[in-house]
């Protein structure tokens, strides 16, 4: 998954309403009206949330006669899991800590000079 797409996925999931929509779609496909029912917002507002989720690749829409149910693209979570697993590898964590130590020492040198 490209870094840009990963950023869009995490940004989309930063909103609690969108996380709730994703959780509800994990149970099964649903229309915009069905997804909007428990919220005290307009169907248009829920549609905007769905657009963000679609742009991030988390949700797709299909056409079922007159209905247009939304579907959770669960394989995106496999890619997110792979990324988090990679980040949590001991070698990756050590590289991160080295970068932090360098940044702190650089900031301290800059502070001493200023």
Short mmCIF file of N, CA and C in Angstrom, two decimals:
data_model
loop_
_atom_site.label_atom_id
_atom_site.label_comp_id
_atom_site.label_asym_id
_atom_site.label_seq_id
_atom_site.Cartn_x
_atom_site.Cartn_y
_atom_site.Cartn_z
N UNK A 1 0.87 -1.17 0.00
CA UNK A 1 0.00 0.00 0.00
C UNK A 1 0.90 1.22 0.00
N UNK A 2 0.64 2.16 -0.87
CA UNK A 2 1.48 3.35 -0.93
C UNK A 2 1.27 4.18 0.32
N UNK A 3 2.30 4.97 0.64
CA UNK A 3 2.24 5.82 1.82
C UNK A 3 1.07 6.79 1.74
N UNK A 4 0.80 7.31 0.54
CA UNK A 4 -0.30 8.24 0.37
C UNK A 4 -1.64 7.57 0.67
N UNK A 5 -1.81 6.35 0.19
CA UNK A 5 -3.06 5.63 0.45
C UNK A 5 -3.17 5.30 1.93
N UNK A 6 -2.07 4.91 2.52
CA UNK A 6 -2.07 4.61 3.95
C UNK A 6 -2.48 5.83 4.75
N UNK A 7 -2.00 6.99 4.35
CA UNK A 7 -2.39 8.23 5.03
C UNK A 7 -3.89 8.49 4.89
N UNK A 8 -4.43 8.25 3.69
CA UNK A 8 -5.87 8.45 3.49
C UNK A 8 -6.68 7.49 4.34
N UNK A 9 -6.22 6.24 4.46
CA UNK A 9 -6.95 5.26 5.27
C UNK A 9 -6.97 5.68 6.73
N UNK A 10 -5.80 6.03 7.27
CA UNK A 10 -5.76 6.44 8.67
C UNK A 10 -6.53 7.73 8.90
N UNK A 11 -6.46 8.67 7.95
CA UNK A 11 -7.22 9.91 8.09
C UNK A 11 -8.72 9.63 8.07
N UNK A 12 -9.15 8.73 7.20
CA UNK A 12 -10.58 8.38 7.13
C UNK A 12 -11.04 7.76 8.44
N UNK A 13 -10.20 6.94 9.04
CA UNK A 13 -10.57 6.25 10.27
C UNK A 13 -10.39 7.12 11.52
N UNK A 14 -9.87 8.32 11.35
CA UNK A 14 -9.69 9.22 12.49
C UNK A 14 -11.02 9.75 13.02
N UNK A 15 -12.04 9.72 12.18
CA UNK A 15 -13.36 10.24 12.57
C UNK A 15 -14.19 9.13 13.21
N UNK A 16 -14.77 9.37 14.40
CA UNK A 16 -15.52 8.33 15.08
C UNK A 16 -16.77 7.86 14.32
N UNK A 17 -17.43 8.77 13.61
CA UNK A 17 -18.61 8.36 12.83
C UNK A 17 -18.19 7.40 11.72
N UNK A 18 -17.09 7.71 11.05
CA UNK A 18 -16.62 6.82 9.98
C UNK A 18 -16.17 5.47 10.54
N UNK A 19 -15.53 5.48 11.71
CA UNK A 19 -15.16 4.19 12.33
C UNK A 19 -16.40 3.37 12.64
N UNK A 20 -17.44 4.04 13.11
CA UNK A 20 -18.69 3.34 13.41
C UNK A 20 -19.32 2.78 12.13
N UNK A 21 -19.29 3.54 11.05
CA UNK A 21 -19.82 3.06 9.77
C UNK A 21 -19.04 1.83 9.32
N UNK A 22 -17.72 1.88 9.44
CA UNK A 22 -16.89 0.73 9.06
C UNK A 22 -17.25 -0.48 9.92
N UNK A 23 -17.43 -0.28 11.21
CA UNK A 23 -17.80 -1.38 12.10
C UNK A 23 -19.14 -1.98 11.69
N UNK A 24 -20.09 -1.12 11.35
CA UNK A 24 -21.41 -1.61 10.94
C UNK A 24 -21.34 -2.35 9.61
N UNK A 25 -20.49 -1.87 8.68
CA UNK A 25 -20.35 -2.55 7.40
C UNK A 25 -19.59 -3.87 7.54
N UNK A 26 -18.85 -4.05 8.64
CA UNK A 26 -18.15 -5.32 8.84
C UNK A 26 -19.14 -6.46 9.09
N UNK A 27 -20.36 -6.11 9.47
CA UNK A 27 -21.42 -7.10 9.69
C UNK A 27 -22.09 -7.46 8.38
N UNK A 28 -22.15 -6.50 7.44
CA UNK A 28 -22.77 -6.75 6.16
C UNK A 28 -23.00 -5.47 5.38
N UNK A 29 -23.26 -5.60 4.11
CA UNK A 29 -23.51 -4.45 3.25
C UNK A 29 -24.76 -3.70 3.71
N UNK A 30 -24.79 -2.39 3.42
CA UNK A 30 -25.93 -1.56 3.82
C UNK A 30 -26.05 -0.38 2.88
N UNK A 31 -27.27 0.12 2.75
CA UNK A 31 -27.51 1.31 1.93
C UNK A 31 -27.19 2.56 2.75
N UNK A 32 -27.13 3.69 2.08
CA UNK A 32 -26.89 4.95 2.78
C UNK A 32 -27.99 5.21 3.80
N UNK A 33 -29.23 4.94 3.43
CA UNK A 33 -30.35 5.15 4.36
C UNK A 33 -30.21 4.27 5.60
N UNK A 34 -29.83 3.02 5.40
CA UNK A 34 -29.65 2.13 6.54
C UNK A 34 -28.50 2.60 7.43
N UNK A 35 -27.44 3.07 6.80
CA UNK A 35 -26.29 3.55 7.57
C UNK A 35 -26.61 4.85 8.30
N UNK A 36 -27.46 5.69 7.72
CA UNK A 36 -27.79 6.98 8.31
C UNK A 36 -28.79 6.87 9.46
N UNK A 37 -29.56 5.79 9.50
CA UNK A 37 -30.66 5.66 10.46
C UNK A 37 -30.29 5.96 11.92
N UNK A 38 -29.20 5.44 12.46
CA UNK A 38 -28.94 5.68 13.89
C UNK A 38 -28.36 7.06 14.21
N UNK A 39 -28.02 7.84 13.20
CA UNK A 39 -27.39 9.13 13.45
C UNK A 39 -28.40 10.26 13.36
N UNK A 40 -28.11 11.30 14.10
CA UNK A 40 -28.95 12.49 14.07
C UNK A 40 -28.36 13.49 13.07
N UNK A 41 -28.12 12.99 11.85
CA UNK A 41 -27.57 13.82 10.77
C UNK A 41 -28.31 13.47 9.49
N UNK A 42 -28.12 14.29 8.47
CA UNK A 42 -28.80 14.06 7.20
C UNK A 42 -28.15 12.91 6.43
N UNK A 43 -28.89 12.39 5.47
CA UNK A 43 -28.35 11.36 4.58
C UNK A 43 -27.16 11.94 3.81
N UNK A 44 -27.23 13.22 3.48
CA UNK A 44 -26.12 13.86 2.77
C UNK A 44 -24.85 13.85 3.61
N UNK A 45 -24.98 14.07 4.90
CA UNK A 45 -23.81 14.04 5.79
C UNK A 45 -23.19 12.65 5.81
N UNK A 46 -24.03 11.63 5.90
CA UNK A 46 -23.52 10.26 5.89
C UNK A 46 -22.89 9.94 4.54
N UNK A 47 -23.49 10.46 3.46
CA UNK A 47 -22.92 10.28 2.13
C UNK A 47 -21.52 10.88 2.03
N UNK A 48 -21.31 12.02 2.67
CA UNK A 48 -19.97 12.63 2.66
C UNK A 48 -18.98 11.75 3.41
N UNK A 49 -19.41 11.18 4.54
CA UNK A 49 -18.54 10.25 5.27
C UNK A 49 -18.21 9.04 4.38
N UNK A 50 -19.20 8.53 3.69
CA UNK A 50 -18.98 7.38 2.82
C UNK A 50 -18.03 7.72 1.68
N UNK A 51 -18.11 8.93 1.17
CA UNK A 51 -17.21 9.37 0.09
C UNK A 51 -15.76 9.34 0.57
N UNK A 52 -15.52 9.81 1.79
CA UNK A 52 -14.17 9.78 2.36
C UNK A 52 -13.69 8.32 2.48
N UNK A 53 -14.57 7.46 2.97
CA UNK A 53 -14.22 6.04 3.10
C UNK A 53 -13.97 5.40 1.74
N UNK A 54 -14.76 5.77 0.74
CA UNK A 54 -14.57 5.25 -0.62
C UNK A 54 -13.24 5.74 -1.20
N UNK A 55 -12.95 7.02 -1.02
CA UNK A 55 -11.70 7.57 -1.54
C UNK A 55 -10.48 6.90 -0.91
N UNK A 56 -10.62 6.46 0.33
CA UNK A 56 -9.53 5.77 1.02
C UNK A 56 -9.46 4.28 0.65
N UNK A 57 -10.44 3.80 -0.10
CA UNK A 57 -10.45 2.40 -0.50
C UNK A 57 -11.04 1.46 0.53
N UNK A 58 -11.66 2.02 1.57
CA UNK A 58 -12.24 1.20 2.64
C UNK A 58 -13.63 0.69 2.30
N UNK A 59 -14.34 1.41 1.46
CA UNK A 59 -15.73 1.09 1.15
C UNK A 59 -15.92 1.20 -0.35
N UNK A 60 -16.74 0.30 -0.89
CA UNK A 60 -17.12 0.39 -2.31
C UNK A 60 -18.63 0.34 -2.38
N UNK A 61 -19.15 0.73 -3.53
CA UNK A 61 -20.60 0.66 -3.71
C UNK A 61 -20.88 -0.29 -4.86
N UNK A 62 -21.96 -1.01 -4.72
CA UNK A 62 -22.39 -1.91 -5.78
C UNK A 62 -23.81 -1.55 -6.16
N UNK A 63 -24.26 -2.08 -7.26
CA UNK A 63 -25.63 -1.79 -7.67
C UNK A 63 -26.43 -3.08 -7.61
N UNK A 64 -27.48 -3.05 -6.82
CA UNK A 64 -28.35 -4.20 -6.62
C UNK A 64 -29.76 -3.71 -6.93
N UNK A 65 -30.13 -3.78 -8.21
CA UNK A 65 -31.43 -3.26 -8.68
C UNK A 65 -31.50 -1.77 -8.35
N UNK A 66 -32.47 -1.35 -7.56
CA UNK A 66 -32.62 0.07 -7.21
C UNK A 66 -31.73 0.47 -6.03
N UNK A 67 -31.26 -0.51 -5.32
CA UNK A 67 -30.42 -0.21 -4.14
C UNK A 67 -28.97 -0.02 -4.58
N UNK A 68 -28.22 0.70 -3.80
CA UNK A 68 -26.78 0.83 -4.02
C UNK A 68 -26.07 0.58 -2.69
N UNK A 69 -26.03 -0.68 -2.27
CA UNK A 69 -25.42 -0.97 -0.97
C UNK A 69 -23.92 -0.68 -0.96
N UNK A 70 -23.44 -0.28 0.20
CA UNK A 70 -22.01 -0.07 0.41
C UNK A 70 -21.42 -1.35 0.97
N UNK A 71 -20.18 -1.60 0.59
CA UNK A 71 -19.50 -2.85 0.96
C UNK A 71 -18.14 -2.49 1.57
N UNK A 72 -17.80 -3.13 2.67
CA UNK A 72 -16.50 -2.91 3.30
C UNK A 72 -15.43 -3.69 2.55
N UNK A 73 -14.37 -3.03 2.17
CA UNK A 73 -13.24 -3.66 1.48
C UNK A 73 -12.24 -4.09 2.55
N UNK A 74 -12.48 -5.25 3.14
CA UNK A 74 -11.73 -5.70 4.31
C UNK A 74 -10.26 -5.95 4.03
N UNK A 75 -9.88 -6.19 2.77
CA UNK A 75 -8.46 -6.45 2.49
C UNK A 75 -7.58 -5.24 2.80
N UNK A 76 -8.16 -4.06 2.85
CA UNK A 76 -7.39 -2.88 3.23
C UNK A 76 -6.85 -3.06 4.65
N UNK A 77 -7.61 -3.71 5.50
CA UNK A 77 -7.16 -3.94 6.88
C UNK A 77 -6.00 -4.91 6.92
N UNK A 78 -5.94 -5.85 5.99
CA UNK A 78 -4.78 -6.75 5.90
C UNK A 78 -3.52 -5.94 5.58
N UNK A 79 -3.65 -4.97 4.68
CA UNK A 79 -2.52 -4.12 4.33
C UNK A 79 -2.11 -3.24 5.51
N UNK A 80 -3.09 -2.73 6.25
CA UNK A 80 -2.79 -1.92 7.43
C UNK A 80 -2.09 -2.76 8.49
N UNK A 81 -2.56 -3.99 8.65
CA UNK A 81 -1.94 -4.90 9.62
C UNK A 81 -0.50 -5.19 9.23
N UNK A 82 -0.25 -5.40 7.95
CA UNK A 82 1.11 -5.65 7.48
C UNK A 82 2.00 -4.45 7.79
N UNK A 83 1.47 -3.25 7.57
CA UNK A 83 2.26 -2.04 7.85
C UNK A 83 2.56 -1.91 9.34
N UNK A 84 1.55 -2.12 10.19
CA UNK A 84 1.78 -1.99 11.63
C UNK A 84 2.73 -3.08 12.13
N UNK A 85 2.65 -4.26 11.55
CA UNK A 85 3.57 -5.34 11.92
C UNK A 85 5.00 -4.95 11.56
N UNK A 86 5.17 -4.39 10.37
CA UNK A 86 6.50 -3.96 9.92
C UNK A 86 7.06 -2.88 10.84
N UNK A 87 6.23 -1.92 11.19
CA UNK A 87 6.66 -0.82 12.05
C UNK A 87 7.05 -1.33 13.43
N UNK A 88 6.40 -2.39 13.89
CA UNK A 88 6.67 -2.91 15.23
C UNK A 88 7.81 -3.92 15.28
N UNK A 89 8.48 -4.15 14.16
CA UNK A 89 9.63 -5.04 14.16
C UNK A 89 10.75 -4.40 15.00
N UNK A 90 11.50 -5.20 15.76
CA UNK A 90 12.56 -4.63 16.60
C UNK A 90 13.54 -3.75 15.82
N UNK A 91 13.94 -4.14 14.62
CA UNK A 91 14.89 -3.33 13.86
C UNK A 91 14.29 -1.99 13.49
N UNK A 92 13.00 -1.96 13.15
CA UNK A 92 12.33 -0.70 12.80
C UNK A 92 12.21 0.19 14.02
N UNK A 93 11.88 -0.41 15.17
CA UNK A 93 11.77 0.38 16.40
C UNK A 93 13.12 0.99 16.76
N UNK A 94 14.19 0.22 16.61
CA UNK A 94 15.52 0.73 16.93
C UNK A 94 15.90 1.88 16.01
N UNK A 95 15.58 1.76 14.72
CA UNK A 95 15.86 2.86 13.79
C UNK A 95 15.09 4.11 14.20
N UNK A 96 13.85 3.93 14.62
CA UNK A 96 13.03 5.06 15.07
C UNK A 96 13.67 5.72 16.30
N UNK A 97 14.11 4.90 17.26
CA UNK A 97 14.73 5.44 18.47
C UNK A 97 16.03 6.18 18.14
N UNK A 98 16.81 5.64 17.20
CA UNK A 98 18.04 6.32 16.78
C UNK A 98 17.71 7.68 16.17
N UNK A 99 16.68 7.72 15.36
CA UNK A 99 16.27 8.99 14.74
C UNK A 99 15.84 9.99 15.82
N UNK A 100 15.10 9.52 16.81
CA UNK A 100 14.67 10.41 17.89
C UNK A 100 15.86 10.94 18.67
N UNK A 101 16.84 10.06 18.97
CA UNK A 101 18.03 10.49 19.71
C UNK A 101 18.80 11.54 18.91
N UNK A 102 18.93 11.31 17.62
CA UNK A 102 19.62 12.28 16.76
C UNK A 102 18.89 13.62 16.76
N UNK A 103 17.57 13.58 16.62
CA UNK A 103 16.79 14.82 16.59
C UNK A 103 16.92 15.58 17.90
N UNK A 104 16.90 14.87 19.02
CA UNK A 104 17.04 15.52 20.32
C UNK A 104 18.43 16.15 20.47
N UNK A 105 19.47 15.43 20.05
CA UNK A 105 20.83 15.98 20.18
C UNK A 105 21.00 17.18 19.25
N UNK A 106 20.43 17.14 18.06
CA UNK A 106 20.49 18.25 17.11
C UNK A 106 19.77 19.47 17.71
N UNK A 107 18.58 19.23 18.30
CA UNK A 107 17.83 20.32 18.92
C UNK A 107 18.62 20.93 20.08
N UNK A 108 19.29 20.10 20.86
CA UNK A 108 20.08 20.59 22.00
C UNK A 108 21.24 21.43 21.49
N UNK A 109 21.92 21.00 20.42
CA UNK A 109 23.03 21.78 19.85
C UNK A 109 22.52 23.12 19.34
N UNK A 110 21.38 23.07 18.64
CA UNK A 110 20.81 24.32 18.10
C UNK A 110 20.43 25.28 19.23
N UNK A 111 19.92 24.73 20.33
CA UNK A 111 19.52 25.55 21.46
C UNK A 111 20.75 26.18 22.11
N UNK A 112 21.84 25.40 22.25
CA UNK A 112 23.06 25.91 22.85
C UNK A 112 23.67 27.03 22.01
N UNK A 113 23.51 26.94 20.69
CA UNK A 113 24.08 27.96 19.80
C UNK A 113 23.23 29.24 19.80
N UNK A 114 21.92 29.06 20.03
CA UNK A 114 21.00 30.20 19.90
C UNK A 114 20.95 31.02 21.09
#
